[in-house]
């Protein structure tokens, strides 16, 4: 068996040790004689699976008790509707920051439920940056302010947390909660959750397989969903039922739980027991991204347009100067065991997604391939 290095943006690479454990347990989970897939979500066998997954996610993020963890379905795109349905709380306006494809999708969907004010946008520079906080034009009495923490397609990431209190204090209204789509960088670094009212995302990038949506929400924001919000998408109902209002994506939660345990074991496994698991992941992710960006910056054959201070650690986007070589690059890379490098159809070029589960050796193999491709095609 040869495993490829999978640079796909999502569904994405999963730690090999996790896949191996899932394979080992596939037919008989802990002596039950059943696969996790076959278990009743309300049975005694499954209970520890979801309970441990929730507890481990809380541990990883250092979640304060006033935050609920919800396991839902529908992905980040469904959340684009579910968020306003839960978070408007009777207010008419929501503020959104536009940093590219995924924020534009959030804005379009929220506009069906709210008056959306786009309070900052990096459209002017072709979405190669995050608008500086000083350029944001907040709305008094906005119900919430929404950002996309990492633009998976453009390769632009917030390396700072917006200071919502400073932004809205002077306006005379309430300070709105900060909402972030963290689909593609949750668990890649420590995050001060107390700065956010709501964090959500699809699990298939950095957490698990497809089918699971994670929602982390401050409890005082619950209980005021729009009357037309589907019951299964009312955060209060989901929280009251421990994410079991209806059948949850049981196997995806199980797999997320294995990934959480893998993350919790990283400090010991990497010889850095003094660091928290997410601090370990951050330092590994910083190293991997730096290697790749250094290789890009050192070359005139490849170019990356993203502003240096806003470059994503998770999704590294670049182009070949001669665009005619893009497809040959992707094909040759795949033949060399590096899959999923084709850029999103909206923006073209190349994208290397280097999530937590991408080993440093994968990034080094990609860089070696890039140098060889440049040598033979430059
Ligand atoms: C992948 C992604 C989405 C879409 O997620 P789905 O689970 O397909 O709905 C939305 N936002 C971001 C930032 C993403 O990376």
mmCIF file of C-alpha atoms and ligand atoms in Angstrom:
data_model
loop_
_atom_site.group_PDB
_atom_site.id
_atom_site.type_symbol
_atom_site.label_atom_id
_atom_site.label_comp_id
_atom_site.label_asym_id
_atom_site.label_seq_id
_atom_site.Cartn_x
_atom_site.Cartn_y
_atom_site.Cartn_z
ATOM 1 C CA UNK A 1 0.000 0.000 0.000
ATOM 2 C CA UNK A 2 1.271 3.463 -0.891
ATOM 3 C CA UNK A 3 -0.538 6.453 0.541
ATOM 4 C CA UNK A 4 -0.534 9.622 -1.527
ATOM 5 C CA UNK A 5 0.147 13.014 -0.040
ATOM 6 C CA UNK A 6 -3.328 14.533 -0.240
ATOM 7 C CA UNK A 7 -3.274 18.325 -0.639
ATOM 8 C CA UNK A 8 -7.032 18.496 -1.245
ATOM 9 C CA UNK A 9 -8.922 21.394 0.426
ATOM 10 C CA UNK A 10 -11.699 19.153 1.678
ATOM 11 C CA UNK A 11 -12.700 16.475 2.255
ATOM 12 C CA UNK A 12 -9.061 16.435 3.211
ATOM 13 C CA UNK A 13 -6.248 14.290 4.495
ATOM 14 C CA UNK A 14 -6.825 12.513 7.826
ATOM 15 C CA UNK A 15 -4.006 11.332 10.125
ATOM 16 C CA UNK A 16 -2.930 7.875 8.982
ATOM 17 C CA UNK A 17 -2.943 6.572 12.566
ATOM 18 C CA UNK A 18 -6.604 7.607 12.854
ATOM 19 C CA UNK A 19 -7.557 5.823 9.637
ATOM 20 C CA UNK A 20 -5.672 2.746 10.813
ATOM 21 C CA UNK A 21 -7.507 2.716 14.142
ATOM 22 C CA UNK A 22 -10.861 3.195 12.402
ATOM 23 C CA UNK A 23 -9.988 0.272 10.110
ATOM 24 C CA UNK A 24 -8.986 -1.926 13.042
ATOM 25 C CA UNK A 25 -12.247 -1.140 14.857
ATOM 26 C CA UNK A 26 -14.483 -1.234 11.800
ATOM 27 C CA UNK A 27 -16.120 -4.625 12.340
ATOM 28 C CA UNK A 28 -16.051 -4.840 16.107
ATOM 29 C CA UNK A 29 -15.904 -1.729 18.244
ATOM 30 C CA UNK A 30 -14.455 -2.545 21.679
ATOM 31 C CA UNK A 31 -15.921 -6.026 21.850
ATOM 32 C CA UNK A 32 -19.491 -4.994 21.032
ATOM 33 C CA UNK A 33 -19.514 -7.117 17.885
ATOM 34 C CA UNK A 34 -20.763 -4.067 15.998
ATOM 35 C CA UNK A 35 -19.344 -1.298 13.881
ATOM 36 C CA UNK A 36 -19.828 2.207 15.274
ATOM 37 C CA UNK A 37 -21.833 2.838 12.090
ATOM 38 C CA UNK A 38 -24.408 0.239 13.110
ATOM 39 C CA UNK A 39 -25.026 1.453 16.648
ATOM 40 C CA UNK A 40 -28.086 3.269 17.875
ATOM 41 C CA UNK A 41 -27.153 6.862 18.600
ATOM 42 C CA UNK A 42 -29.160 6.572 21.813
ATOM 43 C CA UNK A 43 -27.636 3.283 22.930
ATOM 44 C CA UNK A 44 -25.242 2.813 25.842
ATOM 45 C CA UNK A 45 -22.450 1.737 23.455
ATOM 46 C CA UNK A 46 -22.513 4.977 21.465
ATOM 47 C CA UNK A 47 -22.918 7.354 24.424
ATOM 48 C CA UNK A 48 -19.209 7.484 25.327
ATOM 49 C CA UNK A 49 -18.278 8.107 21.685
ATOM 50 C CA UNK A 50 -20.138 11.409 21.448
ATOM 51 C CA UNK A 51 -19.511 12.375 25.074
ATOM 52 C CA UNK A 52 -15.745 11.893 24.793
ATOM 53 C CA UNK A 53 -15.652 13.720 21.455
ATOM 54 C CA UNK A 54 -17.406 16.718 23.009
ATOM 55 C CA UNK A 55 -15.226 16.660 26.121
ATOM 56 C CA UNK A 56 -12.012 16.336 24.099
ATOM 57 C CA UNK A 57 -12.964 19.222 21.813
ATOM 58 C CA UNK A 58 -13.666 21.325 24.909
ATOM 59 C CA UNK A 59 -10.271 20.345 26.306
ATOM 60 C CA UNK A 60 -8.421 21.155 23.081
ATOM 61 C CA UNK A 61 -10.000 24.599 22.806
ATOM 62 C CA UNK A 62 -9.948 25.275 26.542
ATOM 63 C CA UNK A 63 -13.650 26.072 26.260
ATOM 64 C CA UNK A 64 -15.213 28.110 29.049
ATOM 65 C CA UNK A 65 -18.323 26.451 30.549
ATOM 66 C CA UNK A 66 -20.590 29.189 29.219
ATOM 67 C CA UNK A 67 -20.015 27.857 25.687
ATOM 68 C CA UNK A 68 -21.981 24.982 24.150
ATOM 69 C CA UNK A 69 -20.519 22.530 21.608
ATOM 70 C CA UNK A 70 -23.085 21.438 19.026
ATOM 71 C CA UNK A 71 -22.644 18.669 16.472
ATOM 72 C CA UNK A 72 -24.904 19.426 13.528
ATOM 73 C CA UNK A 73 -25.265 18.708 9.794
ATOM 74 C CA UNK A 74 -25.575 20.704 6.591
ATOM 75 C CA UNK A 75 -22.020 22.013 6.464
ATOM 76 C CA UNK A 76 -20.857 25.606 6.609
ATOM 77 C CA UNK A 77 -23.171 26.567 3.768
ATOM 78 C CA UNK A 78 -26.267 25.551 5.739
ATOM 79 C CA UNK A 79 -24.861 27.554 8.658
ATOM 80 C CA UNK A 80 -24.930 30.601 6.402
ATOM 81 C CA UNK A 81 -28.718 30.471 6.865
ATOM 82 C CA UNK A 82 -28.784 28.887 10.331
ATOM 83 C CA UNK A 83 -26.580 31.631 11.781
ATOM 84 C CA UNK A 84 -28.895 34.543 10.939
ATOM 85 C CA UNK A 85 -31.951 32.477 11.906
ATOM 86 C CA UNK A 86 -30.467 32.034 15.382
ATOM 87 C CA UNK A 87 -28.354 35.120 15.850
ATOM 88 C CA UNK A 88 -30.472 38.005 14.571
ATOM 89 C CA UNK A 89 -32.541 37.809 17.770
ATOM 90 C CA UNK A 90 -35.142 40.262 16.481
ATOM 91 C CA UNK A 91 -32.624 42.733 15.091
ATOM 92 C CA UNK A 92 -32.793 43.700 11.395
ATOM 93 C CA UNK A 93 -29.112 44.238 10.544
ATOM 94 C CA UNK A 94 -26.008 42.045 10.531
ATOM 95 C CA UNK A 95 -22.465 43.196 9.692
ATOM 96 C CA UNK A 96 -20.246 41.084 7.421
ATOM 97 C CA UNK A 97 -16.624 41.416 6.347
ATOM 98 C CA UNK A 98 -15.907 40.318 2.780
ATOM 99 C CA UNK A 99 -12.572 38.572 2.227
ATOM 100 C CA UNK A 100 -13.441 36.385 -0.765
ATOM 101 C CA UNK A 101 -15.466 33.462 -2.042
ATOM 102 C CA UNK A 102 -16.667 32.006 1.248
ATOM 103 C CA UNK A 103 -17.583 35.325 2.845
ATOM 104 C CA UNK A 104 -19.476 36.273 -0.324
ATOM 105 C CA UNK A 105 -21.499 33.057 -0.014
ATOM 106 C CA UNK A 106 -22.228 33.858 3.625
ATOM 107 C CA UNK A 107 -23.316 37.380 2.675
ATOM 108 C CA UNK A 108 -25.579 36.196 -0.157
ATOM 109 C CA UNK A 109 -27.374 33.673 2.038
ATOM 110 C CA UNK A 110 -27.713 35.944 5.076
ATOM 111 C CA UNK A 111 -29.206 38.625 2.817
ATOM 112 C CA UNK A 112 -32.317 36.438 2.521
ATOM 113 C CA UNK A 113 -32.938 36.892 6.257
ATOM 114 C CA UNK A 114 -31.331 40.191 7.228
ATOM 115 C CA UNK A 115 -30.215 43.540 6.005
ATOM 116 C CA UNK A 116 -26.538 42.752 5.521
ATOM 117 C CA UNK A 117 -24.023 45.574 5.751
ATOM 118 C CA UNK A 118 -20.663 44.736 4.246
ATOM 119 C CA UNK A 119 -18.538 46.798 6.604
ATOM 120 C CA UNK A 120 -15.196 46.041 4.955
ATOM 121 C CA UNK A 121 -14.004 44.269 1.816
ATOM 122 C CA UNK A 122 -10.719 43.312 0.211
ATOM 123 C CA UNK A 123 -12.358 43.067 -3.216
ATOM 124 C CA UNK A 124 -10.300 46.110 -4.267
ATOM 125 C CA UNK A 125 -7.054 44.160 -4.169
ATOM 126 C CA UNK A 126 -8.499 40.998 -5.676
ATOM 127 C CA UNK A 127 -8.980 39.406 -2.235
ATOM 128 C CA UNK A 128 -5.268 39.204 -1.570
ATOM 129 C CA UNK A 129 -5.558 40.479 2.013
ATOM 130 C CA UNK A 130 -7.710 40.926 5.110
ATOM 131 C CA UNK A 131 -9.044 44.493 5.512
ATOM 132 C CA UNK A 132 -7.359 46.220 8.459
ATOM 133 C CA UNK A 133 -9.625 46.790 11.429
ATOM 134 C CA UNK A 134 -9.156 50.561 11.077
ATOM 135 C CA UNK A 135 -10.958 50.373 7.703
ATOM 136 C CA UNK A 136 -14.070 48.648 9.045
ATOM 137 C CA UNK A 137 -17.259 50.752 9.119
ATOM 138 C CA UNK A 138 -19.428 49.058 11.763
ATOM 139 C CA UNK A 139 -23.201 49.530 12.005
ATOM 140 C CA UNK A 140 -24.817 50.652 15.247
ATOM 141 C CA UNK A 141 -27.035 47.886 16.692
ATOM 142 C CA UNK A 142 -25.871 45.170 14.299
ATOM 143 C CA UNK A 143 -27.039 41.782 15.600
ATOM 144 C CA UNK A 144 -23.596 40.259 15.051
ATOM 145 C CA UNK A 145 -20.457 40.722 12.961
ATOM 146 C CA UNK A 146 -19.400 37.851 10.709
ATOM 147 C CA UNK A 147 -15.964 37.005 9.363
ATOM 148 C CA UNK A 148 -14.461 34.058 7.517
ATOM 149 C CA UNK A 149 -11.349 33.306 9.585
ATOM 150 C CA UNK A 150 -9.584 31.497 6.749
ATOM 151 C CA UNK A 151 -10.599 31.869 3.110
ATOM 152 C CA UNK A 152 -9.959 28.346 1.889
ATOM 153 C CA UNK A 153 -10.093 29.305 -1.797
ATOM 154 C CA UNK A 154 -8.152 32.568 -1.783
ATOM 155 C CA UNK A 155 -5.621 31.457 0.835
ATOM 156 C CA UNK A 156 -6.149 34.481 3.101
ATOM 157 C CA UNK A 157 -6.218 34.079 6.890
ATOM 158 C CA UNK A 158 -6.807 36.352 9.888
ATOM 159 C CA UNK A 159 -3.696 36.285 12.072
ATOM 160 C CA UNK A 160 -5.421 38.574 14.562
ATOM 161 C CA UNK A 161 -8.784 38.642 16.298
ATOM 162 C CA UNK A 162 -11.043 41.618 15.548
ATOM 163 C CA UNK A 163 -11.573 43.766 18.640
ATOM 164 C CA UNK A 164 -15.333 44.067 18.444
ATOM 165 C CA UNK A 165 -15.642 46.084 21.641
ATOM 166 C CA UNK A 166 -13.254 48.743 20.312
ATOM 167 C CA UNK A 167 -15.074 48.793 16.971
ATOM 168 C CA UNK A 168 -18.627 49.186 18.267
ATOM 169 C CA UNK A 169 -18.181 50.883 21.639
ATOM 170 C CA UNK A 170 -18.228 54.406 20.286
ATOM 171 C CA UNK A 171 -21.471 53.859 18.347
ATOM 172 C CA UNK A 172 -23.734 53.938 21.373
ATOM 173 C CA UNK A 173 -25.462 50.597 20.748
ATOM 174 C CA UNK A 174 -24.734 47.126 22.080
ATOM 175 C CA UNK A 175 -21.446 45.418 21.252
ATOM 176 C CA UNK A 176 -22.402 42.565 18.891
ATOM 177 C CA UNK A 177 -20.968 39.052 19.147
ATOM 178 C CA UNK A 178 -18.216 38.079 16.730
ATOM 179 C CA UNK A 179 -19.092 35.126 14.467
ATOM 180 C CA UNK A 180 -16.418 33.249 12.511
ATOM 181 C CA UNK A 181 -16.544 30.566 9.844
ATOM 182 C CA UNK A 182 -13.528 28.519 10.945
ATOM 183 C CA UNK A 183 -14.156 25.569 8.598
ATOM 184 C CA UNK A 184 -10.601 25.428 7.358
ATOM 185 C CA UNK A 185 -8.427 26.507 10.299
ATOM 186 C CA UNK A 186 -10.135 25.370 13.505
ATOM 187 C CA UNK A 187 -7.670 23.394 15.660
ATOM 188 C CA UNK A 188 -4.690 24.601 13.609
ATOM 189 C CA UNK A 189 -3.665 26.989 16.408
ATOM 190 C CA UNK A 190 -4.787 28.079 19.855
ATOM 191 C CA UNK A 191 -7.840 30.350 19.780
ATOM 192 C CA UNK A 192 -9.234 32.581 22.520
ATOM 193 C CA UNK A 193 -12.846 31.465 22.186
ATOM 194 C CA UNK A 194 -13.997 34.072 24.707
ATOM 195 C CA UNK A 195 -13.451 36.699 21.978
ATOM 196 C CA UNK A 196 -16.179 35.065 19.883
ATOM 197 C CA UNK A 197 -19.916 34.602 20.294
ATOM 198 C CA UNK A 198 -20.092 31.821 17.709
ATOM 199 C CA UNK A 199 -17.617 29.659 15.789
ATOM 200 C CA UNK A 200 -18.798 27.194 13.154
ATOM 201 C CA UNK A 201 -17.573 25.110 10.275
ATOM 202 C CA UNK A 202 -17.705 21.921 8.271
ATOM 203 C CA UNK A 203 -15.573 19.177 9.798
ATOM 204 C CA UNK A 204 -14.172 17.815 6.540
ATOM 205 C CA UNK A 205 -11.151 20.113 6.407
ATOM 206 C CA UNK A 206 -9.311 19.828 9.702
ATOM 207 C CA UNK A 207 -11.542 17.805 12.042
ATOM 208 C CA UNK A 208 -13.097 14.701 10.494
ATOM 209 C CA UNK A 209 -14.757 13.250 7.423
ATOM 210 C CA UNK A 210 -17.638 15.022 5.640
ATOM 211 C CA UNK A 211 -21.103 15.039 7.189
ATOM 212 C CA UNK A 212 -20.414 16.786 10.495
ATOM 213 C CA UNK A 213 -20.776 20.491 11.252
ATOM 214 C CA UNK A 214 -19.312 21.916 14.452
ATOM 215 C CA UNK A 215 -20.866 24.892 16.246
ATOM 216 C CA UNK A 216 -19.404 26.509 19.357
ATOM 217 C CA UNK A 217 -21.722 29.131 20.775
ATOM 218 C CA UNK A 218 -21.948 31.264 23.900
ATOM 219 C CA UNK A 219 -24.979 30.087 25.801
ATOM 220 C CA UNK A 220 -26.470 33.527 26.493
ATOM 221 C CA UNK A 221 -27.009 33.913 22.727
ATOM 222 C CA UNK A 222 -29.307 30.874 22.597
ATOM 223 C CA UNK A 223 -33.067 30.754 22.852
ATOM 224 C CA UNK A 224 -34.064 33.551 20.490
ATOM 225 C CA UNK A 225 -34.193 31.776 17.127
ATOM 226 C CA UNK A 226 -36.485 33.120 14.420
ATOM 227 C CA UNK A 227 -39.960 31.502 14.611
ATOM 228 C CA UNK A 228 -39.441 30.009 11.146
ATOM 229 C CA UNK A 229 -36.062 28.470 12.002
ATOM 230 C CA UNK A 230 -36.339 24.701 11.433
ATOM 231 C CA UNK A 231 -36.495 23.024 14.849
ATOM 232 C CA UNK A 232 -33.505 20.794 14.037
ATOM 233 C CA UNK A 233 -31.446 23.942 13.361
ATOM 234 C CA UNK A 234 -32.464 25.869 16.489
ATOM 235 C CA UNK A 235 -29.230 26.011 18.498
ATOM 236 C CA UNK A 236 -31.144 26.010 21.800
ATOM 237 C CA UNK A 237 -32.980 22.815 20.833
ATOM 238 C CA UNK A 238 -29.765 21.136 19.673
ATOM 239 C CA UNK A 239 -27.997 22.175 22.894
ATOM 240 C CA UNK A 240 -30.883 21.022 25.114
ATOM 241 C CA UNK A 241 -30.742 17.617 23.427
ATOM 242 C CA UNK A 242 -26.932 17.221 23.554
ATOM 243 C CA UNK A 243 -26.812 17.233 19.735
ATOM 244 C CA UNK A 244 -29.304 14.337 19.632
ATOM 245 C CA UNK A 245 -32.524 16.123 18.713
ATOM 246 C CA UNK A 246 -32.394 13.979 15.630
ATOM 247 C CA UNK A 247 -29.909 11.323 14.536
ATOM 248 C CA UNK A 248 -26.478 12.930 14.462
ATOM 249 C CA UNK A 249 -23.765 11.913 11.942
ATOM 250 C CA UNK A 250 -22.608 9.160 14.265
ATOM 251 C CA UNK A 251 -19.597 7.874 12.341
ATOM 252 C CA UNK A 252 -18.255 11.347 11.505
ATOM 253 C CA UNK A 253 -18.463 12.198 15.225
ATOM 254 C CA UNK A 254 -16.599 8.977 16.046
ATOM 255 C CA UNK A 255 -13.881 9.881 13.545
ATOM 256 C CA UNK A 256 -13.672 13.436 14.913
ATOM 257 C CA UNK A 257 -13.215 11.890 18.343
ATOM 258 C CA UNK A 258 -10.260 9.837 17.091
ATOM 259 C CA UNK A 259 -8.738 12.994 15.577
ATOM 260 C CA UNK A 260 -9.206 14.838 18.896
ATOM 261 C CA UNK A 261 -7.375 12.041 20.740
ATOM 262 C CA UNK A 262 -4.627 12.150 18.116
ATOM 263 C CA UNK A 263 -4.282 15.903 18.690
ATOM 264 C CA UNK A 264 -4.244 15.498 22.476
ATOM 265 C CA UNK A 265 -1.359 13.036 22.085
ATOM 266 C CA UNK A 266 0.782 15.362 19.904
ATOM 267 C CA UNK A 267 2.749 17.078 22.716
ATOM 268 C CA UNK A 268 4.060 13.728 23.999
ATOM 269 C CA UNK A 269 4.425 12.210 20.521
ATOM 270 C CA UNK A 270 6.471 15.149 19.239
ATOM 271 C CA UNK A 271 8.632 15.533 22.337
ATOM 272 C CA UNK A 272 7.045 18.850 23.365
ATOM 273 C CA UNK A 273 5.131 17.903 26.531
ATOM 274 C CA UNK A 274 5.438 21.496 27.818
ATOM 275 C CA UNK A 275 3.181 22.817 25.046
ATOM 276 C CA UNK A 276 -0.593 22.518 24.660
ATOM 277 C CA UNK A 277 -1.761 20.337 21.758
ATOM 278 C CA UNK A 278 -2.870 23.338 19.705
ATOM 279 C CA UNK A 279 0.387 25.185 20.434
ATOM 280 C CA UNK A 280 2.217 22.143 19.064
ATOM 281 C CA UNK A 281 0.002 22.149 15.966
ATOM 282 C CA UNK A 282 0.572 25.869 15.501
ATOM 283 C CA UNK A 283 4.333 25.529 15.612
ATOM 284 C CA UNK A 284 4.253 22.590 13.168
ATOM 285 C CA UNK A 285 1.865 24.481 10.871
ATOM 286 C CA UNK A 286 3.991 27.639 10.995
ATOM 287 C CA UNK A 287 7.052 25.580 10.012
ATOM 288 C CA UNK A 288 5.287 23.813 7.148
ATOM 289 C CA UNK A 289 3.801 27.026 5.734
ATOM 290 C CA UNK A 290 7.112 28.903 6.053
ATOM 291 C CA UNK A 291 8.923 26.196 4.068
ATOM 292 C CA UNK A 292 6.437 26.444 1.229
ATOM 293 C CA UNK A 293 6.172 30.245 1.132
ATOM 294 C CA UNK A 294 9.982 30.548 1.264
ATOM 295 C CA UNK A 295 10.232 28.256 -1.758
ATOM 296 C CA UNK A 296 7.606 30.353 -3.573
ATOM 297 C CA UNK A 297 9.288 33.656 -2.698
ATOM 298 C CA UNK A 298 12.667 32.348 -3.856
ATOM 299 C CA UNK A 299 11.321 31.508 -7.326
ATOM 300 C CA UNK A 300 10.281 33.630 -10.305
ATOM 301 C CA UNK A 301 8.682 30.579 -11.925
ATOM 302 C CA UNK A 302 5.927 30.512 -9.247
ATOM 303 C CA UNK A 303 4.182 33.474 -7.662
ATOM 304 C CA UNK A 304 1.793 33.974 -4.774
ATOM 305 C CA UNK A 305 -0.281 37.135 -4.619
ATOM 306 C CA UNK A 306 -1.482 37.047 -1.001
ATOM 307 C CA UNK A 307 -0.175 39.840 1.258
ATOM 308 C CA UNK A 308 2.656 38.447 3.395
ATOM 309 C CA UNK A 309 0.942 39.241 6.727
ATOM 310 C CA UNK A 310 -2.341 37.591 5.642
ATOM 311 C CA UNK A 311 -1.004 34.399 4.090
ATOM 312 C CA UNK A 312 -2.935 31.309 5.102
ATOM 313 C CA UNK A 313 -1.042 28.578 6.922
ATOM 314 C CA UNK A 314 -3.627 26.053 5.791
ATOM 315 C CA UNK A 315 -4.263 26.806 2.114
ATOM 316 C CA UNK A 316 -1.256 28.005 0.151
ATOM 317 C CA UNK A 317 -2.372 29.454 -3.192
ATOM 318 C CA UNK A 318 0.000 30.190 -6.042
ATOM 319 C CA UNK A 319 0.339 30.353 -9.811
ATOM 320 C CA UNK A 320 2.821 29.322 -12.392
ATOM 321 C CA UNK A 321 3.972 32.340 -14.402
ATOM 322 C CA UNK A 322 3.130 30.442 -17.543
ATOM 323 C CA UNK A 323 -0.487 29.416 -16.930
ATOM 324 C CA UNK A 324 -0.258 26.829 -19.736
ATOM 325 C CA UNK A 325 1.947 24.802 -17.386
ATOM 326 C CA UNK A 326 -0.677 24.651 -14.611
ATOM 327 C CA UNK A 327 -2.397 21.468 -15.763
ATOM 328 C CA UNK A 328 0.884 19.679 -16.631
ATOM 329 C CA UNK A 329 2.072 20.596 -13.108
ATOM 330 C CA UNK A 330 -1.074 19.155 -11.499
ATOM 331 C CA UNK A 331 -0.929 15.975 -13.595
ATOM 332 C CA UNK A 332 2.789 15.387 -12.989
ATOM 333 C CA UNK A 333 2.397 16.043 -9.262
ATOM 334 C CA UNK A 334 -0.434 13.508 -9.043
ATOM 335 C CA UNK A 335 1.697 10.962 -10.896
ATOM 336 C CA UNK A 336 4.416 11.597 -8.298
ATOM 337 C CA UNK A 337 1.955 10.847 -5.473
ATOM 338 C CA UNK A 338 0.842 14.410 -4.638
ATOM 339 C CA UNK A 339 -2.895 14.717 -5.109
ATOM 340 C CA UNK A 340 -5.466 17.509 -4.985
ATOM 341 C CA UNK A 341 -3.240 20.444 -5.966
ATOM 342 C CA UNK A 342 -5.495 22.013 -8.598
ATOM 343 C CA UNK A 343 -6.682 25.465 -7.533
ATOM 344 C CA UNK A 344 -10.409 26.143 -7.081
ATOM 345 C CA UNK A 345 -12.181 26.576 -10.412
ATOM 346 C CA UNK A 346 -13.118 30.170 -9.471
ATOM 347 C CA UNK A 347 -9.520 31.346 -9.087
ATOM 348 C CA UNK A 348 -7.429 28.784 -11.000
ATOM 349 C CA UNK A 349 -3.746 28.206 -10.311
ATOM 350 C CA UNK A 350 -2.478 25.826 -7.647
ATOM 351 C CA UNK A 351 -3.558 25.362 -4.057
ATOM 352 C CA UNK A 352 -1.712 23.237 -1.537
ATOM 353 C CA UNK A 353 -3.882 22.574 1.500
ATOM 354 C CA UNK A 354 -1.583 21.648 4.359
ATOM 355 C CA UNK A 355 -3.885 20.956 7.286
ATOM 356 C CA UNK A 356 -2.883 19.434 10.630
ATOM 357 C CA UNK A 357 -2.750 15.935 9.140
ATOM 358 C CA UNK A 358 -0.297 16.871 6.362
ATOM 359 C CA UNK A 359 3.138 15.771 7.565
ATOM 360 C CA UNK A 360 6.143 18.023 7.060
ATOM 361 C CA UNK A 361 7.551 15.322 4.769
ATOM 362 C CA UNK A 362 4.597 15.955 2.420
ATOM 363 C CA UNK A 363 5.446 19.644 2.179
ATOM 364 C CA UNK A 364 9.120 18.822 1.610
ATOM 365 C CA UNK A 365 8.173 16.366 -1.141
ATOM 366 C CA UNK A 366 6.039 19.051 -2.788
ATOM 367 C CA UNK A 367 8.873 21.594 -2.672
ATOM 368 C CA UNK A 368 11.306 19.078 -4.170
ATOM 369 C CA UNK A 369 8.762 18.367 -6.922
ATOM 370 C CA UNK A 370 8.284 22.114 -7.571
ATOM 371 C CA UNK A 371 12.045 22.647 -7.935
ATOM 372 C CA UNK A 372 12.370 19.723 -10.328
ATOM 373 C CA UNK A 373 9.353 20.910 -12.376
ATOM 374 C CA UNK A 374 10.878 24.392 -12.587
ATOM 375 C CA UNK A 375 14.228 22.916 -13.662
ATOM 376 C CA UNK A 376 12.644 20.897 -16.450
ATOM 377 C CA UNK A 377 10.055 23.474 -17.589
ATOM 378 C CA UNK A 378 11.596 26.856 -16.618
HETATM 379 C C1 LIG B 1 -15.402 24.279 2.713
HETATM 380 C C2 LIG B 1 -15.866 25.589 3.260
HETATM 381 C C3 LIG B 1 -17.217 25.947 3.253
HETATM 382 C C4 LIG B 1 -18.285 25.050 2.672
HETATM 383 O O1 LIG B 1 -18.493 24.001 3.528
HETATM 384 P P1 LIG B 1 -19.635 22.893 3.249
HETATM 385 O O2 LIG B 1 -19.407 21.948 4.359
HETATM 386 O O3 LIG B 1 -19.378 22.331 1.890
HETATM 387 O O4 LIG B 1 -20.944 23.579 3.329
HETATM 388 C C5 LIG B 1 -17.563 27.163 3.785
HETATM 389 N N1 LIG B 1 -16.653 27.991 4.323
HETATM 390 C C6 LIG B 1 -15.339 27.675 4.342
HETATM 391 C C7 LIG B 1 -14.361 28.639 4.941
HETATM 392 C C8 LIG B 1 -14.914 26.471 3.809
HETATM 393 O O5 LIG B 1 -13.606 26.148 3.833
#
